[in-house]
């Protein structure tokens, strides 16, 4: 007999605009949000794009703040809040990847300014109410609906200049969101559908992007997958993979998306035996009946992505330190998390060995 459906699902309140020349609709989205004085947030590398964005909205762009940094250091957040107050901004446009969107979230949380997101990578952070803030080497995260962008504009042309290596790691970062959502304690049939489709879309699009960076169809499919995977993270509880990546990023300042790329196959392998439904869904999404953790590890290798924490700058002596940080504030996880198990996982991820259950 089939099990009766019994679940809850909270839809995320935001608008999404997707398609060629979606950026041209930014002014309409600003009008829809009722904003008149917006500050454009970006990282230093995205200054030129931010200037283009400001030009599209004219006098409503009261400032460009090109100081977003990875993992949102508390000092960076305070600087952005001070600047928003100085220019009397009533909203922000966050242009770029996770650094810019993460900064926009903190400004929204602490200064109550609505954010419109214009993502240029595939990480999917724009679809979640999850915020992160790093202080004294410790990355804190939380959830608050106030940090959700009021609008998200997905324009594939904005990702064409994204190098293949960044395209791949940001896409793998998004896949990690969907993987953990499949075995989250608050998963649902709706999440399962979005997660499987998101993984399928990204896993198919990333090789096409590496083969031809100007392939707008592939880049649009990657954005579609990032949207779905990010929405999965926004609606479920994070588990071991994200805990480890937050510990590695906040404590050691490792690069965000490459760290997710390296850790994902190992964290999935750790949990596979305790999450058979997730394994089945990932098998369908990846087109393989074999080990999905090994499949993701192979995919990263074929696409030239990093596969060891050592090549990201982590020292072997830091393994025990990260184990302790991860155990100090554990996340929900389908399999019991132990110091011994984490040590094995991190040693394999550090050295670049294939993932093993």
JSON list of C-alpha atoms in Angstrom, two decimals, residues 23 39 41 58 101 156 161 164 199 252 330 352:
[
{"chain": "A", "resi": 23, "resn": "UNK", "atom": "CA", "xyz": [18.60, 42.73, -17.39]},
{"chain": "A", "resi": 39, "resn": "UNK", "atom": "CA", "xyz": [22.77, 51.23, -4.09]},
{"chain": "A", "resi": 41, "resn": "UNK", "atom": "CA", "xyz": [26.54, 46.19, -4.70]},
{"chain": "A", "resi": 58, "resn": "UNK", "atom": "CA", "xyz": [19.77, 56.31, -14.28]},
{"chain": "A", "resi": 101, "resn": "UNK", "atom": "CA", "xyz": [24.36, 38.67, -3.03]},
{"chain": "A", "resi": 156, "resn": "UNK", "atom": "CA", "xyz": [22.33, 34.17, -19.53]},
{"chain": "A", "resi": 161, "resn": "UNK", "atom": "CA", "xyz": [32.44, 36.02, -19.44]},
{"chain": "A", "resi": 164, "resn": "UNK", "atom": "CA", "xyz": [34.96, 27.69, -17.34]},
{"chain": "A", "resi": 199, "resn": "UNK", "atom": "CA", "xyz": [20.74, 18.38, -10.69]},
{"chain": "A", "resi": 252, "resn": "UNK", "atom": "CA", "xyz": [40.44, 28.85, 6.76]},
{"chain": "A", "resi": 330, "resn": "UNK", "atom": "CA", "xyz": [26.37, 19.94, 14.22]},
{"chain": "A", "resi": 352, "resn": "UNK", "atom": "CA", "xyz": [42.11, 14.20, -3.57]}
]
